[in-house]
Amino acid sequence: PLSSGTLYLVSTPIGNLEDITYRAVRILKTVDLIAAEDTRHTTKLCNHYGISTRRVSLHEHNESKRIPSLLQKLARGAAIAVVSDAGTPLVSDPGGKLTAEVLAAGYTVEAIPGPSAVLAALTSSGFCTEKGFSFVGFPPHRSKDRKEFFLDFIEESRPVVMFESPHRIIGCMTDLAAVFESRRVAICRELTKIHESLVIRPINEALNLVSETRLKGEITLVIEGQSDRTVQKARPDWTNLLEEFGQLTLSGLPRRGAIRALATRYRCSSREIYRRIEADKSELFAD
């Protein structure tokens, strides 16, 4: 039996409708209300499993307005389920504000685990996860902001998982190549669907592939964590330092970001990179 005054966070399929638990279906059938990111999308799932529970929308544009009425329903003993369009709710999806308010009001929140594009992509990549992983959601839209965003993870030893849309994937991969160079990336597309695909390549090679192929559908990227192997492979010759610095700044990275990227590539401090760049400049002008 369901608990009254409880908010259930129910994971739903990320593509294949068979990827849902018996428990999730039972809860969706028996709660008093389903708060869905897109009621039209959730209706397809409900029709497939014979779920007739009343549905209301809960998305980024109306979540704050919905909270008072949903709290009132919980106060009257209702059981409410929250679902996103695909996968686990609150993971780069709405519902976080509501959940925080529900907990603050003293009501119970239960997570009903299930499909996750993050974990499906991570495990498919084969990258080392002994130290865990990082999930960063969607990167910024603007190229300059994206590069700054990626720099925060350049020294990350764990795989980094992110989402990206098809119409921004080329720009995203271009900026990844500028920052991470030859680090490997897994490009996971349309996970669990008929046209599912997985490509694992060094980022600079993957960029060429993405540029030549118009990708469609949902895309999840997994960036390989930094390791002795990846660092050694990407380490350039000291004699090219000034040229490398120039290429990074021309690609849009700020001076400080370019120095940070080179420090990781050379496996030394940013101060050492700065010192060598200034020394190389002095020699260049002296000649």
Coordinates of N, CA and C in Angstrom, one line a residue, residues 3-6 72-80:
S3 N 1.9 5.1 0.9 CA 1.9 6.0 2.1 C 1.2 7.3 1.8
S4 N 0.3 7.7 2.6 CA -0.4 9.0 2.4 C 0.6 10.2 2.6
G5 N 0.3 11.3 2.0 CA 1.2 12.4 2.2 C 2.6 12.2 1.8
T6 N 2.8 11.4 0.7 CA 4.1 11.1 0.2 C 4.3 11.5 -1.2
Q72 N -0.7 21.4 -0.6 CA -2.0 21.3 -0.1 C -2.6 19.8 -0.2
K73 N -2.3 19.3 -1.4 CA -2.8 17.9 -1.6 C -2.1 16.9 -0.7
L74 N -0.8 17.1 -0.5 CA -0.1 16.2 0.4 C -0.6 16.4 1.8
A75 N -0.9 17.6 2.2 CA -1.5 17.9 3.5 C -2.8 17.1 3.8
R76 N -3.5 16.9 2.7 CA -4.8 16.2 2.8 C -4.7 14.7 2.7
G77 N -3.4 14.3 2.6 CA -3.1 12.9 2.6 C -2.9 12.2 1.2
A78 N -2.8 13.1 0.2 CA -2.6 12.5 -1.2 C -1.2 11.9 -1.4
A79 N -1.2 11.0 -2.3 CA 0.1 10.4 -2.7 C 0.4 10.9 -4.1
I80 N 1.5 11.5 -4.4 CA 1.8 12.2 -5.7 C 3.1 11.6 -6.3

